[in-house]
PDB file of C-alpha atoms in Angstrom:
ATOM      1  CA  MET A   1      93.475  70.997 118.737  1.00 49.00           C
ATOM      2  CA  ALA A   2      96.387  73.253 117.929  1.00 51.00           C
ATOM      3  CA  GLU A   3      98.899  72.019 120.515  1.00 54.00           C
ATOM      4  CA  ASP A   4     101.002  75.131 120.024  1.00 81.00           C
ATOM      5  CA  LEU A   5      98.161  77.258 121.373  1.00 93.00           C
ATOM      6  CA  VAL A   6      96.551  75.114 124.110  1.00 97.00           C
ATOM      7  CA  GLY A   7      97.931  71.907 125.654  1.00 97.00           C
ATOM      8  CA  TYR A   8      95.837  69.222 127.313  1.00 97.00           C
ATOM      9  CA  HIS A   9      96.774  66.373 129.669  1.00 97.00           C
ATOM     10  CA  PHE A  10      94.381  64.189 131.734  1.00 98.00           C
ATOM     11  CA  GLU A  11      95.254  61.808 134.520  1.00 97.00           C
ATOM     12  CA  ASP A  12      93.382  60.457 137.574  1.00 96.00           C
ATOM     13  CA  GLY A  13      90.524  62.945 137.410  1.00 97.00           C
ATOM     14  CA  LEU A  14      92.732  65.984 136.812  1.00 98.00           C
ATOM     15  CA  ALA A  15      92.648  67.812 133.477  1.00 98.00           C
ATOM     16  CA  ARG A  16      95.541  70.211 132.898  1.00 98.00           C
ATOM     17  CA  ILE A  17      94.894  72.884 130.227  1.00 98.00           C
ATOM     18  CA  VAL A  18      97.921  75.008 129.439  1.00 98.00           C
ATOM     19  CA  MET A  19      98.063  78.115 127.269  1.00 97.00           C
ATOM     20  CA  CYS A  20     101.237  77.568 125.302  1.00 96.00           C
ATOM     21  CA  ARG A  21     101.893  80.827 123.474  1.00 94.00           C
ATOM     22  CA  GLY A  22     103.875  82.488 126.182  1.00 95.00           C
ATOM     23  CA  ASP A  23     106.032  84.159 123.548  1.00 94.00           C
ATOM     24  CA  ARG A  24     102.980  86.190 122.534  1.00 94.00           C
ATOM     25  CA  GLY A  25     101.541  86.703 125.991  1.00 95.00           C
ATOM     26  CA  ASN A  26      98.910  83.994 125.325  1.00 96.00           C
ATOM     27  CA  VAL A  27      96.749  86.460 123.371  1.00 95.00           C
ATOM     28  CA  ILE A  28      93.129  85.574 122.741  1.00 95.00           C
ATOM     29  CA  ASN A  29      92.008  85.238 119.140  1.00 92.00           C
ATOM     30  CA  GLN A  30      89.747  82.922 117.204  1.00 92.00           C
ATOM     31  CA  ALA A  31      92.314  80.126 116.973  1.00 93.00           C
ATOM     32  CA  TRP A  32      92.919  80.369 120.760  1.00 95.00           C
ATOM     33  CA  ASN A  33      89.160  80.196 121.428  1.00 94.00           C
ATOM     34  CA  GLU A  34      88.710  77.116 119.255  1.00 95.00           C
ATOM     35  CA  SER A  35      91.679  75.370 120.866  1.00 96.00           C
ATOM     36  CA  MET A  36      90.393  76.134 124.351  1.00 96.00           C
ATOM     37  CA  LEU A  37      86.865  74.968 123.535  1.00 96.00           C
ATOM     38  CA  THR A  38      88.347  71.718 122.254  1.00 96.00           C
ATOM     39  CA  ALA A  39      90.365  71.292 125.483  1.00 97.00           C
ATOM     40  CA  LEU A  40      87.310  71.944 127.617  1.00 97.00           C
ATOM     41  CA  ALA A  41      85.292  69.403 125.545  1.00 97.00           C
ATOM     42  CA  ARG A  42      87.986  66.792 126.175  1.00 97.00           C
ATOM     43  CA  ALA A  43      87.834  67.560 129.937  1.00 98.00           C
ATOM     44  CA  ARG A  44      84.138  67.016 129.826  1.00 97.00           C
ATOM     45  CA  GLN A  45      84.447  63.761 127.928  1.00 98.00           C
ATOM     46  CA  ASP A  46      87.094  62.536 130.347  1.00 98.00           C
ATOM     47  CA  ARG A  47      84.754  63.397 133.258  1.00 97.00           C
ATOM     48  CA  ALA A  48      87.436  65.548 134.830  1.00 98.00           C
ATOM     49  CA  ARG A  49      86.794  66.355 138.473  1.00 98.00           C
ATOM     50  CA  VAL A  50      89.294  69.207 138.583  1.00 98.00           C
ATOM     51  CA  ILE A  51      90.564  71.419 135.790  1.00 98.00           C
ATOM     52  CA  VAL A  52      93.833  73.320 136.265  1.00 98.00           C
ATOM     53  CA  LEU A  53      94.170  76.243 133.882  1.00 98.00           C
ATOM     54  CA  SER A  54      97.694  77.643 133.558  1.00 98.00           C
ATOM     55  CA  ALA A  55      99.991  79.396 131.103  1.00 98.00           C
ATOM     56  CA  THR A  56     103.554  79.304 129.844  1.00 97.00           C
ATOM     57  CA  GLY A  57     105.743  82.382 129.588  1.00 96.00           C
ATOM     58  CA  ARG A  58     106.077  85.577 131.530  1.00 96.00           C
ATOM     59  CA  PHE A  59     102.371  86.497 131.423  1.00 97.00           C
ATOM     60  CA  PHE A  60      99.253  84.518 132.115  1.00 98.00           C
ATOM     61  CA  CYS A  61      97.204  86.247 129.356  1.00 97.00           C
ATOM     62  CA  VAL A  62      97.468  89.753 127.983  1.00 96.00           C
ATOM     63  CA  GLY A  63      93.967  89.736 126.573  1.00 93.00           C
ATOM     64  CA  GLY A  64      92.658  90.041 122.981  1.00 91.00           C
ATOM     65  CA  ASP A  65      94.877  90.066 119.975  1.00 90.00           C
ATOM     66  CA  VAL A  66      94.949  93.781 119.220  1.00 89.00           C
ATOM     67  CA  ASP A  67      97.021  93.114 116.035  1.00 89.00           C
ATOM     68  CA  VAL A  68      94.039  91.188 114.598  1.00 89.00           C
ATOM     69  CA  MET A  69      91.679  94.008 115.578  1.00 87.00           C
ATOM     70  CA  VAL A  70      93.764  96.696 113.936  1.00 87.00           C
ATOM     71  CA  GLY A  71      94.185  94.693 110.770  1.00 84.00           C
ATOM     72  CA  ALA A  72      90.495  93.783 110.456  1.00 82.00           C
ATOM     73  CA  PRO A  73      88.419  95.303 107.566  1.00 87.00           C
ATOM     74  CA  SER A  74      85.456  95.432 109.931  1.00 89.00           C
ATOM     75  CA  LEU A  75      86.278  95.812 113.607  1.00 88.00           C
ATOM     76  CA  PRO A  76      82.692  95.174 114.789  1.00 87.00           C
ATOM     77  CA  ASP A  77      82.632  91.830 112.853  1.00 89.00           C
ATOM     78  CA  VAL A  78      85.945  90.579 114.237  1.00 87.00           C
ATOM     79  CA  LEU A  79      85.017  91.657 117.792  1.00 89.00           C
ATOM     80  CA  ASP A  80      81.644  89.922 117.491  1.00 89.00           C
ATOM     81  CA  HIS A  81      83.249  86.708 116.189  1.00 87.00           C
ATOM     82  CA  ILE A  82      85.966  86.529 118.864  1.00 88.00           C
ATOM     83  CA  ALA A  83      83.537  87.525 121.665  1.00 89.00           C
ATOM     84  CA  ASP A  84      80.997  84.886 120.719  1.00 90.00           C
ATOM     85  CA  SER A  85      83.464  81.982 121.097  1.00 90.00           C
ATOM     86  CA  LEU A  86      85.273  83.514 124.097  1.00 92.00           C
ATOM     87  CA  HIS A  87      81.938  83.700 125.847  1.00 93.00           C
ATOM     88  CA  ARG A  88      81.443  79.991 125.186  1.00 93.00           C
ATOM     89  CA  VAL A  89      84.787  79.411 126.963  1.00 95.00           C
ATOM     90  CA  VAL A  90      83.740  81.468 129.950  1.00 94.00           C
ATOM     91  CA  SER A  91      80.315  79.784 130.120  1.00 93.00           C
ATOM     92  CA  GLU A  92      81.896  76.326 129.868  1.00 94.00           C
ATOM     93  CA  LEU A  93      84.296  77.081 132.732  1.00 95.00           C
ATOM     94  CA  GLN A  94      81.448  78.281 134.904  1.00 92.00           C
ATOM     95  CA  ARG A  95      78.939  75.558 133.963  1.00 92.00           C
ATOM     96  CA  SER A  96      81.419  72.644 134.101  1.00 95.00           C
ATOM     97  CA  ASP A  97      80.931  70.049 136.865  1.00 96.00           C
ATOM     98  CA  ALA A  98      84.691  70.123 137.360  1.00 98.00           C
ATOM     99  CA  ILE A  99      86.152  72.569 139.882  1.00 98.00           C
ATOM    100  CA  VAL A 100      88.332  75.004 137.883  1.00 98.00           C
ATOM    101  CA  VAL A 101      91.566  76.132 139.494  1.00 98.00           C
ATOM    102  CA  CYS A 102      93.464  78.918 137.810  1.00 98.00           C
ATOM    103  CA  SER A 103      97.193  79.283 138.270  1.00 98.00           C
ATOM    104  CA  VAL A 104      98.360  82.826 137.491  1.00 98.00           C
ATOM    105  CA  GLN A 105     101.777  84.319 136.891  1.00 98.00           C
ATOM    106  CA  GLY A 106     102.559  87.817 135.530  1.00 97.00           C
ATOM    107  CA  ALA A 107      99.804  89.890 133.960  1.00 97.00           C
ATOM    108  CA  ALA A 108      96.176  88.866 133.510  1.00 97.00           C
ATOM    109  CA  ALA A 109      95.020  91.759 131.380  1.00 97.00           C
ATOM    110  CA  GLY A 110      92.022  92.568 129.207  1.00 94.00           C
ATOM    111  CA  ALA A 111      89.996  89.378 128.603  1.00 94.00           C
ATOM    112  CA  GLY A 112      92.631  87.514 130.638  1.00 95.00           C
ATOM    113  CA  PHE A 113      91.246  89.136 133.811  1.00 95.00           C
ATOM    114  CA  PRO A 114      87.656  87.833 133.543  1.00 93.00           C
ATOM    115  CA  LEU A 115      89.114  84.504 132.329  1.00 95.00           C
ATOM    116  CA  VAL A 116      90.748  84.206 135.766  1.00 96.00           C
ATOM    117  CA  ALA A 117      87.526  85.357 137.440  1.00 94.00           C
ATOM    118  CA  ALA A 118      85.636  82.573 135.666  1.00 94.00           C
ATOM    119  CA  ALA A 119      87.591  79.998 137.689  1.00 96.00           C
ATOM    120  CA  ASP A 120      86.272  78.688 140.988  1.00 97.00           C
ATOM    121  CA  LEU A 121      89.631  78.950 142.832  1.00 98.00           C
ATOM    122  CA  VAL A 122      92.692  81.004 141.954  1.00 98.00           C
ATOM    123  CA  VAL A 123      96.274  80.575 143.006  1.00 98.00           C
ATOM    124  CA  ALA A 124      98.405  83.597 142.086  1.00 98.00           C
ATOM    125  CA  ALA A 125     102.100  84.191 142.186  1.00 98.00           C
ATOM    126  CA  ARG A 126     103.040  87.261 144.124  1.00 97.00           C
ATOM    127  CA  SER A 127     104.268  88.869 140.894  1.00 95.00           C
ATOM    128  CA  ALA A 128     100.847  88.500 139.288  1.00 98.00           C
ATOM    129  CA  SER A 129      98.832  91.532 138.403  1.00 98.00           C
ATOM    130  CA  PHE A 130      95.332  92.181 137.060  1.00 97.00           C
ATOM    131  CA  THR A 131      93.919  94.971 134.862  1.00 97.00           C
ATOM    132  CA  LEU A 132      90.943  95.283 132.540  1.00 96.00           C
ATOM    133  CA  GLY A 133      92.031  97.972 130.055  1.00 93.00           C
ATOM    134  CA  TYR A 134      89.007  97.852 127.725  1.00 93.00           C
ATOM    135  CA  THR A 135      88.044 101.522 128.001  1.00 93.00           C
ATOM    136  CA  LYS A 136      91.732 102.399 127.677  1.00 92.00           C
ATOM    137  CA  VAL A 137      91.527 101.258 124.032  1.00 91.00           C
ATOM    138  CA  GLY A 138      88.027 102.658 123.372  1.00 92.00           C
ATOM    139  CA  LEU A 139      86.087  99.433 123.940  1.00 92.00           C
ATOM    140  CA  SER A 140      83.378  98.393 126.388  1.00 91.00           C
ATOM    141  CA  VAL A 141      84.036  95.560 128.787  1.00 91.00           C
ATOM    142  CA  ASP A 142      83.823  91.926 127.617  1.00 90.00           C
ATOM    143  CA  GLY A 143      84.691  88.341 128.495  1.00 88.00           C
ATOM    144  CA  GLY A 144      82.471  88.163 131.547  1.00 89.00           C
ATOM    145  CA  THR A 145      83.702  91.402 133.113  1.00 88.00           C
ATOM    146  CA  SER A 146      80.140  92.429 134.015  1.00 86.00           C
ATOM    147  CA  LEU A 147      79.896  89.263 136.128  1.00 86.00           C
ATOM    148  CA  LEU A 148      82.591  90.711 138.452  1.00 89.00           C
ATOM    149  CA  VAL A 149      79.770  92.741 140.018  1.00 89.00           C
ATOM    150  CA  HIS A 150      78.559  89.511 141.711  1.00 87.00           C
ATOM    151  CA  SER A 151      82.067  88.790 143.066  1.00 88.00           C
ATOM    152  CA  ILE A 152      83.374  92.190 144.229  1.00 92.00           C
ATOM    153  CA  GLY A 153      80.377  94.595 144.164  1.00 92.00           C
ATOM    154  CA  LEU A 154      79.216  97.290 141.737  1.00 94.00           C
ATOM    155  CA  HIS A 155      81.501 100.143 142.669  1.00 96.00           C
ATOM    156  CA  ARG A 156      84.669  98.138 142.886  1.00 95.00           C
ATOM    157  CA  ALA A 157      83.868  96.669 139.453  1.00 94.00           C
ATOM    158  CA  LEU A 158      83.210 100.173 138.108  1.00 95.00           C
ATOM    159  CA  ARG A 159      86.566 101.397 139.491  1.00 96.00           C
ATOM    160  CA  LEU A 160      88.451  98.602 137.816  1.00 96.00           C
ATOM    161  CA  ALA A 161      86.609  98.865 134.512  1.00 95.00           C
ATOM    162  CA  LEU A 162      86.632 102.717 134.164  1.00 96.00           C
ATOM    163  CA  LEU A 163      90.044 103.570 135.578  1.00 96.00           C
ATOM    164  CA  ASN A 164      91.946 100.514 134.386  1.00 95.00           C
ATOM    165  CA  ARG A 165      94.256 100.426 137.382  1.00 95.00           C
ATOM    166  CA  ARG A 166      96.611  97.534 137.635  1.00 97.00           C
ATOM    167  CA  ILE A 167      96.094  95.672 140.917  1.00 97.00           C
ATOM    168  CA  SER A 168      98.537  93.322 142.608  1.00 98.00           C
ATOM    169  CA  ALA A 169      97.958  89.690 143.566  1.00 98.00           C
ATOM    170  CA  ASP A 170      97.559  90.755 147.192  1.00 98.00           C
ATOM    171  CA  GLU A 171      94.959  93.451 146.221  1.00 97.00           C
ATOM    172  CA  ALA A 172      93.095  90.861 144.161  1.00 97.00           C
ATOM    173  CA  ALA A 173      93.066  88.572 147.121  1.00 97.00           C
ATOM    174  CA  ALA A 174      91.685  91.301 149.339  1.00 97.00           C
ATOM    175  CA  LEU A 175      88.897  91.741 146.820  1.00 96.00           C
ATOM    176  CA  GLY A 176      88.136  88.050 146.892  1.00 95.00           C
ATOM    177  CA  LEU A 177      89.214  87.354 143.319  1.00 96.00           C
ATOM    178  CA  VAL A 178      92.292  85.351 144.340  1.00 97.00           C
ATOM    179  CA  THR A 179      92.111  82.396 146.747  1.00 97.00           C
ATOM    180  CA  THR A 180      95.850  82.128 147.627  1.00 97.00           C
ATOM    181  CA  VAL A 181      98.905  84.236 146.903  1.00 98.00           C
ATOM    182  CA  VAL A 182     102.228  82.343 146.928  1.00 98.00           C
ATOM    183  CA  ALA A 183     105.864  82.967 146.162  1.00 98.00           C
ATOM    184  CA  ASP A 184     106.569  82.808 142.437  1.00 98.00           C
ATOM    185  CA  GLU A 185     108.754  79.736 142.753  1.00 98.00           C
ATOM    186  CA  ASP A 186     105.946  77.952 144.690  1.00 98.00           C
ATOM    187  CA  LEU A 187     103.182  78.508 142.142  1.00 98.00           C
ATOM    188  CA  GLY A 188     103.213  75.103 140.500  1.00 97.00           C
ATOM    189  CA  ARG A 189     103.585  73.217 143.748  1.00 98.00           C
ATOM    190  CA  GLU A 190     100.859  75.111 145.590  1.00 98.00           C
ATOM    191  CA  THR A 191      98.435  74.831 142.594  1.00 98.00           C
ATOM    192  CA  ASP A 192      98.996  71.038 142.522  1.00 98.00           C
ATOM    193  CA  ALA A 193      98.457  70.775 146.261  1.00 98.00           C
ATOM    194  CA  LEU A 194      95.076  72.592 145.970  1.00 98.00           C
ATOM    195  CA  ALA A 195      94.074  70.431 142.980  1.00 98.00           C
ATOM    196  CA  HIS A 196      94.872  67.226 144.895  1.00 98.00           C
ATOM    197  CA  GLU A 197      93.096  68.454 147.974  1.00 98.00           C
ATOM    198  CA  LEU A 198      89.982  68.821 145.864  1.00 98.00           C
ATOM    199  CA  LEU A 199      90.482  65.408 144.226  1.00 98.00           C
ATOM    200  CA  SER A 200      90.470  63.860 147.706  1.00 97.00           C
ATOM    201  CA  GLY A 201      87.031  65.256 148.403  1.00 97.00           C
ATOM    202  CA  PRO A 202      83.501  64.061 147.443  1.00 97.00           C
ATOM    203  CA  ALA A 203      83.100  64.639 143.720  1.00 96.00           C
ATOM    204  CA  GLU A 204      79.308  64.693 143.574  1.00 97.00           C
ATOM    205  CA  ALA A 205      78.957  67.041 146.578  1.00 98.00           C
ATOM    206  CA  GLN A 206      81.615  69.393 145.140  1.00 98.00           C
ATOM    207  CA  ALA A 207      79.928  69.531 141.728  1.00 97.00           C
ATOM    208  CA  ALA A 208      76.541  70.135 143.265  1.00 97.00           C
ATOM    209  CA  THR A 209      77.880  72.862 145.567  1.00 97.00           C
ATOM    210  CA  LYS A 210      79.509  74.633 142.624  1.00 96.00           C
ATOM    211  CA  ALA A 211      76.301  74.549 140.648  1.00 94.00           C
ATOM    212  CA  LEU A 212      74.243  75.826 143.591  1.00 95.00           C
ATOM    213  CA  LEU A 213      76.585  78.695 144.466  1.00 93.00           C
ATOM    214  CA  ARG A 214      77.212  79.697 140.856  1.00 91.00           C
ATOM    215  CA  GLY A 215      73.473  79.579 140.185  1.00 89.00           C
ATOM    216  CA  ALA A 216      72.752  81.815 143.159  1.00 88.00           C
ATOM    217  CA  ALA A 217      75.437  84.383 142.308  1.00 82.00           C
ATOM    218  CA  GLU A 218      75.110  84.332 138.509  1.00 77.00           C
ATOM    219  CA  PRO A 219      71.710  82.961 137.497  1.00 71.00           C
ATOM    220  CA  ALA A 220      71.882  84.352 133.936  1.00 80.00           C
ATOM    221  CA  VAL A 221      75.494  84.033 132.815  1.00 83.00           C
ATOM    222  CA  GLU A 222      74.736  83.685 129.083  1.00 85.00           C
ATOM    223  CA  THR A 223      72.360  86.695 129.159  1.00 86.00           C
ATOM    224  CA  ALA A 224      75.088  88.870 130.735  1.00 86.00           C
ATOM    225  CA  LEU A 225      77.664  87.647 128.176  1.00 88.00           C
ATOM    226  CA  ARG A 226      75.282  88.419 125.266  1.00 88.00           C
ATOM    227  CA  ARG A 227      74.746  91.938 126.536  1.00 90.00           C
ATOM    228  CA  GLU A 228      78.528  92.391 126.603  1.00 90.00           C
ATOM    229  CA  ALA A 229      78.827  91.077 123.044  1.00 88.00           C
ATOM    230  CA  LEU A 230      76.161  93.448 121.691  1.00 89.00           C
ATOM    231  CA  ALA A 231      77.759  96.380 123.447  1.00 90.00           C
ATOM    232  CA  LEU A 232      81.200  95.435 122.204  1.00 88.00           C
ATOM    233  CA  ARG A 233      80.089  95.200 118.610  1.00 88.00           C
ATOM    234  CA  SER A 234      78.338  98.575 118.858  1.00 91.00           C
ATOM    235  CA  GLN A 235      81.446 100.169 120.368  1.00 88.00           C
ATOM    236  CA  GLY A 236      83.626  98.547 117.780  1.00 86.00           C
ATOM    237  CA  ALA A 237      81.877 100.641 115.119  1.00 89.00           C
ATOM    238  CA  HIS A 238      82.794 103.849 116.893  1.00 89.00           C
ATOM    239  CA  ALA A 239      85.896 105.823 115.846  1.00 91.00           C
ATOM    240  CA  ASP A 240      87.193 105.668 119.406  1.00 91.00           C
ATOM    241  CA  ALA A 241      87.696 101.894 119.130  1.00 89.00           C
ATOM    242  CA  ARG A 242      89.762 102.214 115.970  1.00 87.00           C
ATOM    243  CA  GLU A 243      91.754 105.068 117.528  1.00 89.00           C
ATOM    244  CA  GLY A 244      92.285 103.208 120.807  1.00 90.00           C
ATOM    245  CA  THR A 245      93.480  99.947 119.213  1.00 92.00           C
ATOM    246  CA  THR A 246      95.712 101.750 116.748  1.00 91.00           C
ATOM    247  CA  ALA A 247      97.246 103.850 119.536  1.00 89.00           C
ATOM    248  CA  PHE A 248      97.889 100.760 121.554  1.00 90.00           C
ATOM    249  CA  ILE A 249      99.832  99.137 118.756  1.00 89.00           C
ATOM    250  CA  GLY A 250     101.694 102.356 118.114  1.00 92.00           C
ATOM    251  CA  LYS A 251     102.504 102.712 121.888  1.00 90.00           C
ATOM    252  CA  ARG A 252     101.097 106.243 121.962  1.00 92.00           C
ATOM    253  CA  ARG A 253      98.379 107.993 123.928  1.00 91.00           C
ATOM    254  CA  PRO A 254      94.956 107.766 122.169  1.00 90.00           C
ATOM    255  CA  ARG A 255      93.004 110.855 121.245  1.00 90.00           C
ATOM    256  CA  PHE A 256      89.399 109.938 121.728  1.00 91.00           C
ATOM    257  CA  ALA A 257      86.571 111.989 120.273  1.00 86.00           C
ATOM    258  CA  GLY A 258      85.552 114.694 122.677  1.00 69.00           C
ATOM    259  CA  SER A 259      88.244 113.855 125.232  1.00 70.00           C
ATOM    260  CA  VAL A 260      90.106 116.569 127.076  1.00 63.00           C
ATOM    261  CA  GLN A 261      93.851 115.975 126.968  1.00 63.00           C
ATOM    262  CA  ALA A 262      95.656 116.847 130.168  1.00 54.00           C
TER     263      ALA A 262
END
């Protein structure tokens, strides 16, 4: 596992998985996916009861590595490759017997947003914010975004996905995506308190409860993720995707085919 991408530490039933590229906003690319999958495999081998997923730096995760997308000879191929392994990460988080606690500071954007939503419980610093942003760069949603419908309802999910508004930690809590909002300086302490509260409970009952509730809400996780991957690959072949990602890197407004510029 590339320790400069994802760190792992296990002790007394608690697995800590830390995204360590805060200098790059903890962007998601193939190397990140492989490192995260390795960390999750170690948590499974260690029979972790609780997984705490956190990040270094100013942002939790700014989403997919747009630099890689812009530089790719075939955008559909690179999107398909990254999406496939990212979906394995999301599926592993949701299918794991361990209770997953996400600790969020700063922005959770793009695929970083559904990564947070894949956790079972979320502690967010008051400065945290959440935005999807896929259609903003000419791409369809990915990373388990479609599963948000089960959490917050169809029309709220549509609003987030189509308008790409940035919502605050308090707004995310009101939607049910965040469990607890805390002062920025208390994020680590409050996350640890929640993790240890879970560790003091009945492991088998907690794992069974997670499986039952996840199964009731999201009975076909992998099917939903595969539909996202197919749609993303298809959209990646469209000129709007190349224009959107290039405009994002160039920090300019994209000009999508057929769009009406205000």
